[in-house]
PDB file of C-alpha atoms in Angstrom:
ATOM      1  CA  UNK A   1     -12.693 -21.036  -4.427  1.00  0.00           C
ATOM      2  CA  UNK A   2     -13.853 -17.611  -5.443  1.00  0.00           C
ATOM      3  CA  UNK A   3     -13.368 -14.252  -4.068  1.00  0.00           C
ATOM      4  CA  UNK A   4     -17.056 -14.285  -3.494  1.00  0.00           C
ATOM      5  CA  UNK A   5     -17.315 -17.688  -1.569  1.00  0.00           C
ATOM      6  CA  UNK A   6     -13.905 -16.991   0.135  1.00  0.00           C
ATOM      7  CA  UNK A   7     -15.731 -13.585   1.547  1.00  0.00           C
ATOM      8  CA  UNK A   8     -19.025 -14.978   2.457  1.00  0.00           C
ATOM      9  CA  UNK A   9     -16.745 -17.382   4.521  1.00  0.00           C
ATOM     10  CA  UNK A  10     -14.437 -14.740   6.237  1.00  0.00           C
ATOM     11  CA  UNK A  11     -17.730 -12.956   7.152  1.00  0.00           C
ATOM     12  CA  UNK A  12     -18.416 -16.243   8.938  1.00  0.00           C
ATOM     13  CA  UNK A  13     -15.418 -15.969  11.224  1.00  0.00           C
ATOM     14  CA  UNK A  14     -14.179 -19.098   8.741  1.00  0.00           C
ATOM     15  CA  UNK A  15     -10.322 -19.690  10.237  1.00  0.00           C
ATOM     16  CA  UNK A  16      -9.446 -21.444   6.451  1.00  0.00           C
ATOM     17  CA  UNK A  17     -11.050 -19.065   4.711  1.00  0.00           C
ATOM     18  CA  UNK A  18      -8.545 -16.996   6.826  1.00  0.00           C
ATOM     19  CA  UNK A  19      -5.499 -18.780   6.024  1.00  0.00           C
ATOM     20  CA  UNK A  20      -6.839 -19.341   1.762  1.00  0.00           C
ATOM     21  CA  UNK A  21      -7.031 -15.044   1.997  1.00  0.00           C
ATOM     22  CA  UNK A  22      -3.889 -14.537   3.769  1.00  0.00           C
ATOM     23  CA  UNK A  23      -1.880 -17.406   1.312  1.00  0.00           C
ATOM     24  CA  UNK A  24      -3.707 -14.886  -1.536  1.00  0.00           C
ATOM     25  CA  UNK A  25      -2.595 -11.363  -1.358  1.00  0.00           C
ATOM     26  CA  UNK A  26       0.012 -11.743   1.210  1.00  0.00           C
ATOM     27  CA  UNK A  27       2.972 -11.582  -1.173  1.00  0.00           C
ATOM     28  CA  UNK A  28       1.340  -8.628  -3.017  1.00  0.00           C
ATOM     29  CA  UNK A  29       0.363  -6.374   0.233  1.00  0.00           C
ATOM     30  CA  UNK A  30       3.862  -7.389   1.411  1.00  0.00           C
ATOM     31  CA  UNK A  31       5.541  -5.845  -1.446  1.00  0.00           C
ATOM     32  CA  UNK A  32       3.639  -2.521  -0.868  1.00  0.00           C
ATOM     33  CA  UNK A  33       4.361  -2.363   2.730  1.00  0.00           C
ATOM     34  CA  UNK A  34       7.798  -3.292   2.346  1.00  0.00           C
ATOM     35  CA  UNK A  35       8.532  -0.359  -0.534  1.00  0.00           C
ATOM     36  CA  UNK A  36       6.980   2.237   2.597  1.00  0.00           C
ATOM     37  CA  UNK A  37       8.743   0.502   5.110  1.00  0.00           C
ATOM     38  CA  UNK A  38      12.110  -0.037   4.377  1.00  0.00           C
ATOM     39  CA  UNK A  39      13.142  -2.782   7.114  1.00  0.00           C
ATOM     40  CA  UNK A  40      11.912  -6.020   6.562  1.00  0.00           C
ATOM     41  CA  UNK A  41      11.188  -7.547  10.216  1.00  0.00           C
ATOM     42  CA  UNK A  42       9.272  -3.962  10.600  1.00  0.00           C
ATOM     43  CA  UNK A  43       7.396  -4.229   7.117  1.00  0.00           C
ATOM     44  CA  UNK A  44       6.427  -8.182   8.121  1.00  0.00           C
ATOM     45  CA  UNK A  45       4.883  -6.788  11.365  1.00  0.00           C
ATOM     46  CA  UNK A  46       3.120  -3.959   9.576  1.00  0.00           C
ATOM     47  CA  UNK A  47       1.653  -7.063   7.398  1.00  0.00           C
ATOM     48  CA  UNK A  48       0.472  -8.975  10.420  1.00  0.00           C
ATOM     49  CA  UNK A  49      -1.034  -5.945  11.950  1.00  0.00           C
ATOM     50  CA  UNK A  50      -2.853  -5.403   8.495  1.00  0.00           C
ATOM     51  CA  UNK A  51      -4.527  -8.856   8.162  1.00  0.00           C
ATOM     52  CA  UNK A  52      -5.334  -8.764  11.913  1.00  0.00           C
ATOM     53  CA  UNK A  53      -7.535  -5.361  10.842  1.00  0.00           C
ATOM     54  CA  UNK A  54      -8.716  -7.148   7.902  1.00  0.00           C
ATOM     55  CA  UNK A  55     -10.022  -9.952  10.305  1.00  0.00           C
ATOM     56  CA  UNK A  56     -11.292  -7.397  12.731  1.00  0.00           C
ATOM     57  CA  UNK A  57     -13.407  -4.936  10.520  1.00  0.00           C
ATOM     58  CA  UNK A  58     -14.546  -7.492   7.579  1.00  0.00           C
ATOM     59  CA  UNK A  59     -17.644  -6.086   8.572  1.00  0.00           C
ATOM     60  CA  UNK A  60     -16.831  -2.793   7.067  1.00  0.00           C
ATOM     61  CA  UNK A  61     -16.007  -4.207   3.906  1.00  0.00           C
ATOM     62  CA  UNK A  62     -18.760  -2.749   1.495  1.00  0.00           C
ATOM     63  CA  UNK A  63     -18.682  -4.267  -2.396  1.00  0.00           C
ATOM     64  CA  UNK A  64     -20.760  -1.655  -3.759  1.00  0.00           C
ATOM     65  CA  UNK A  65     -17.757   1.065  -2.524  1.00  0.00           C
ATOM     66  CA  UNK A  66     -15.244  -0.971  -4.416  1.00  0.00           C
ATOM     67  CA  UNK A  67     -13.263  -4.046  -5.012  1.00  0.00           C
ATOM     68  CA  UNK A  68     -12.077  -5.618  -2.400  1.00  0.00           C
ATOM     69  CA  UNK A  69      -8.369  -5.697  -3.210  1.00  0.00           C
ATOM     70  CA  UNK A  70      -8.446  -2.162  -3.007  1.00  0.00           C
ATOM     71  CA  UNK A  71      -9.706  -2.021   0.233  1.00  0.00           C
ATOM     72  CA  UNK A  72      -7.366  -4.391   1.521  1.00  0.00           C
ATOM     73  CA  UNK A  73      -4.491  -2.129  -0.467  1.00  0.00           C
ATOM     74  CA  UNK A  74      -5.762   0.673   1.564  1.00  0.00           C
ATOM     75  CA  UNK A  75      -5.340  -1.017   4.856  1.00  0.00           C
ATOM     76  CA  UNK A  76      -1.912  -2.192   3.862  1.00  0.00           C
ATOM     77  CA  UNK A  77      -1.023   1.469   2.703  1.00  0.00           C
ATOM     78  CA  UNK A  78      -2.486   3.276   5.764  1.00  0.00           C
ATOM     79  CA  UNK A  79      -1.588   0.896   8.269  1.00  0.00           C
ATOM     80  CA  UNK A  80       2.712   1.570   6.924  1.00  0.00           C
ATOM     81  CA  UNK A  81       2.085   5.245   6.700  1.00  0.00           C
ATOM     82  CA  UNK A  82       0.885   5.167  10.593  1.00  0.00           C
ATOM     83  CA  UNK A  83       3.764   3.103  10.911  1.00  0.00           C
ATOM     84  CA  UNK A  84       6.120   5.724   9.421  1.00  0.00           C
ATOM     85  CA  UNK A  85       4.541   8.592  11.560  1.00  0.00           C
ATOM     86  CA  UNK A  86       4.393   6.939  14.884  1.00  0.00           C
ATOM     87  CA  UNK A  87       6.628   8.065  17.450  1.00  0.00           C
ATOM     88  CA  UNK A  88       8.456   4.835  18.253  1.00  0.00           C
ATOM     89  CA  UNK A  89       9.374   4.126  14.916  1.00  0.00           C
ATOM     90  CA  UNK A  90      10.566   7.622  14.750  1.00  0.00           C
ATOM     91  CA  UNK A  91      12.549   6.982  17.530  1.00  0.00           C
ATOM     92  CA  UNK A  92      14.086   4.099  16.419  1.00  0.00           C
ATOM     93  CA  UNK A  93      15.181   5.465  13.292  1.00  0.00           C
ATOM     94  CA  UNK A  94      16.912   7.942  14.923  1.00  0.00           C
ATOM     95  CA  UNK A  95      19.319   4.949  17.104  1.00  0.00           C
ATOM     96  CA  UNK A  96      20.234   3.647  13.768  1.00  0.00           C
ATOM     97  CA  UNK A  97      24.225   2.150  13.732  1.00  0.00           C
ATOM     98  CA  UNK A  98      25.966   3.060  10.740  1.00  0.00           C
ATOM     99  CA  UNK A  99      25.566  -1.018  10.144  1.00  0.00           C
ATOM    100  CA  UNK A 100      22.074  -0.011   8.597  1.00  0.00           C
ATOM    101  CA  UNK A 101      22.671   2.434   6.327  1.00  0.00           C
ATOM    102  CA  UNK A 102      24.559   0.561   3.673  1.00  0.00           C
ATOM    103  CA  UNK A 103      21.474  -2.181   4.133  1.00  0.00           C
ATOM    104  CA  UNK A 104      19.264   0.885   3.389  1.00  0.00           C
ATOM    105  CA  UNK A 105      20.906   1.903   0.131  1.00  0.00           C
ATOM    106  CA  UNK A 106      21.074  -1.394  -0.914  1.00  0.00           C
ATOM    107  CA  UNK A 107      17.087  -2.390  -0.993  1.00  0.00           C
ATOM    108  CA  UNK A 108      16.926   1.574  -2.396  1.00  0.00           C
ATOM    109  CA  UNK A 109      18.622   0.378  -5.458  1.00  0.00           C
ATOM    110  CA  UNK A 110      16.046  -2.953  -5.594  1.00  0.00           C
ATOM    111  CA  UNK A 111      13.000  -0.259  -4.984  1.00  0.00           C
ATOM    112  CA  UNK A 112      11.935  -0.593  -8.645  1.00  0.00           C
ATOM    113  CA  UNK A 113      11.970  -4.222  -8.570  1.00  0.00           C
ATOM    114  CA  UNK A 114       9.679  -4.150  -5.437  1.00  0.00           C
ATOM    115  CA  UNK A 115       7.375  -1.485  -7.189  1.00  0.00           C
ATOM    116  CA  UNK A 116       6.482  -4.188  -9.818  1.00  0.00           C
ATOM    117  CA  UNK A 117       5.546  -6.889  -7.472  1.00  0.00           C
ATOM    118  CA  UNK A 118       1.943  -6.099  -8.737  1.00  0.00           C
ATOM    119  CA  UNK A 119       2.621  -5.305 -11.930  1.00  0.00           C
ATOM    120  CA  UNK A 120       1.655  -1.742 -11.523  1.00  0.00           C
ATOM    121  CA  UNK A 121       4.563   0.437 -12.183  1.00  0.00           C
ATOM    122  CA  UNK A 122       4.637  -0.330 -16.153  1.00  0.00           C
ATOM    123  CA  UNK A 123       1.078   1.237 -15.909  1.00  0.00           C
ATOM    124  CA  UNK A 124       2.496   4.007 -13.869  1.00  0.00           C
ATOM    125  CA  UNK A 125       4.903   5.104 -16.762  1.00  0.00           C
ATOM    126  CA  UNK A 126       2.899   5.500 -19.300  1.00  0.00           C
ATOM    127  CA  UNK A 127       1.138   8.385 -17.517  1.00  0.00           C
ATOM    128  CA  UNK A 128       2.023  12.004 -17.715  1.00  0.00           C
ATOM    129  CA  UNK A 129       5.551  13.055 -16.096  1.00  0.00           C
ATOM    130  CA  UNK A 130       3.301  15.413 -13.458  1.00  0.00           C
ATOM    131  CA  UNK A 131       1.516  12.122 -12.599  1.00  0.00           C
ATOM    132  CA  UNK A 132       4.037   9.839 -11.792  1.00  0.00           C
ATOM    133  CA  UNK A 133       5.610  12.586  -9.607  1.00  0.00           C
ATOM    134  CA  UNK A 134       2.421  12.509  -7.798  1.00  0.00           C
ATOM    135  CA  UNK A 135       1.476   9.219  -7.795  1.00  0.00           C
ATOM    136  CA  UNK A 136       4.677   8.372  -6.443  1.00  0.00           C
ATOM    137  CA  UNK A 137       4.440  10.724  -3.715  1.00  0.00           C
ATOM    138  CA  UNK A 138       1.134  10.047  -2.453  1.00  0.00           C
ATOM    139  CA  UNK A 139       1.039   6.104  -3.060  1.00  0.00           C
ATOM    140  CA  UNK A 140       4.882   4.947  -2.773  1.00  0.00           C
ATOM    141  CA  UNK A 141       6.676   7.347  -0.427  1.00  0.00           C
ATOM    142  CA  UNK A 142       3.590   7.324   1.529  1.00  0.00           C
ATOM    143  CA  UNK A 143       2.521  11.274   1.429  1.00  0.00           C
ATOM    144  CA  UNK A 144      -0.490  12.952   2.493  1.00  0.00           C
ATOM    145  CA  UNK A 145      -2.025  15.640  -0.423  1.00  0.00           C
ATOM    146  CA  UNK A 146      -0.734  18.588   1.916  1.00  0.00           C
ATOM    147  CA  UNK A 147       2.844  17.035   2.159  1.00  0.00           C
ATOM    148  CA  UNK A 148       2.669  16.661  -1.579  1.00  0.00           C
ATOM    149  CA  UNK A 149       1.541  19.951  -1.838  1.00  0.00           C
ATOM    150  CA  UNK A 150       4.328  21.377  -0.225  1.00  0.00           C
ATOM    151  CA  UNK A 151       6.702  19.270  -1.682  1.00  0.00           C
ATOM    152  CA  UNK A 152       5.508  20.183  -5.370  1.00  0.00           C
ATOM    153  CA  UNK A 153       4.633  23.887  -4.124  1.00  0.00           C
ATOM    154  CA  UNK A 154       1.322  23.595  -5.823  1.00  0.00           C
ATOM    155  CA  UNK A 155      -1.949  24.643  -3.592  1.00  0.00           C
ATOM    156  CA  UNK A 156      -3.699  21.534  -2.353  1.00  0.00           C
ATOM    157  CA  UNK A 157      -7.035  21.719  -4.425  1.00  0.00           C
ATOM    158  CA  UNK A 158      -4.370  21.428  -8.067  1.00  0.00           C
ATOM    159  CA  UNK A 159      -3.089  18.320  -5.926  1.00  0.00           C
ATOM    160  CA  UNK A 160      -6.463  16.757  -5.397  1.00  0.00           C
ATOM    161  CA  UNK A 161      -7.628  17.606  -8.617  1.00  0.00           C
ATOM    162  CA  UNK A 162      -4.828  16.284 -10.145  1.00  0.00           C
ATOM    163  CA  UNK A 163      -4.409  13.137  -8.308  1.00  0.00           C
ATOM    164  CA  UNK A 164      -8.147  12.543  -9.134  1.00  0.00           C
ATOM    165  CA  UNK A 165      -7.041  12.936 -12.692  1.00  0.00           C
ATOM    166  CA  UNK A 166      -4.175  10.873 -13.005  1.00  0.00           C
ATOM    167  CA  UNK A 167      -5.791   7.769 -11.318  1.00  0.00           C
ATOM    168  CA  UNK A 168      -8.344   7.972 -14.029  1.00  0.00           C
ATOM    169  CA  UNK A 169      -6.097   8.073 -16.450  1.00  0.00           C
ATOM    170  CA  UNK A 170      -4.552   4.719 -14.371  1.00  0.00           C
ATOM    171  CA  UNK A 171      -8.039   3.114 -14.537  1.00  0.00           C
ATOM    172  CA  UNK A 172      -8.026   3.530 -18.250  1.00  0.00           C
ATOM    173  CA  UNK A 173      -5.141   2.071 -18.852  1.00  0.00           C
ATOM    174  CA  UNK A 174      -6.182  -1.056 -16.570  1.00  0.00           C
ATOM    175  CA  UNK A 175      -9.538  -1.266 -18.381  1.00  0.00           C
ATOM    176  CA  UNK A 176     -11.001  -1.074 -14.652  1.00  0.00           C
TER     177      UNK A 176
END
């Protein structure tokens, strides 16, 4: 089945499409949850909760604005930033036994593995040292351009501008 057929049959509500989408990019929307959100039970329900708004606002879904991959990327990556900044996973970071922490620095060290799921970080290197820091700001650690900003101590416009830049130079290398 085709992306094409497989949509016109999620617009219909179709339950197998469902399942044929979810058995599709699950894997790859995992992996970029899962590099956001570190704990695995948390990043699986940050998946759920992403197909569920895939499901919900199909509708939304506009071809002409871009593939449709992205736009379920984007979901995935704003639906584990929310994650990240809502108070009761805040919270629960905080109660954390010192159990977790060697758990955390052990998928830290397999964070490069994860970042490849897609195939994307080999494209990621080839890019200019300034990119990469940014890309992997914005897009892997999950930061807004005024977080970045701060972080990089550049004023918010170079950040945009640059991003802008530096996903260009992405698409280039991805022929897209």
């Amino acid at each position: 089945m085709s992306q094409e057929e497989l949509l016109v049959l999620i617009y219909q509500k179709d339950e197998k499409a469902f399942t044929h989408l979810y058995d599709m990019y699950s894997k790859s929307l995992f992996s970029v949850i899962h590099v956001l959100i570190k704990n695995r039970e948390e990043a699986e329900d940050v998946l759920q909760d992403v197909f569920v708004k895939i499901w919900k606002n199909i509708d939304s879904y506009n071809e002409s604005k871009g593939r449709f991959y992205t736009w379920i990327l984007n979901i995935a990556r704003n639906t584990s930033i929310d994650k990240l900044r809502s108070k009761d996973y805040n919270n629960g970071q905080k109660n954390l036994s010192s159990d977790n922490f060697v758990n955390l620095l052990d998928e830290s060290n397999k964070l490069s593995h994860k970042l490849d799921a897609i195939g994307i970080q080999e494209f990621v290197k080839k890019l200019k040292p300034k990119c990469i820091e940014i890309i992997n700001l914005l897009f892997f650690k999950g930061y807004t351009q005024q977080e970045a900003s701060e972080e990089l101590a550049l004023p918010l416009g170079t950040i945009k501008t640059q991003n802008r830049n530096c996903i260009n130079d992405l698409r280039n290398y991805l022929k897209i």
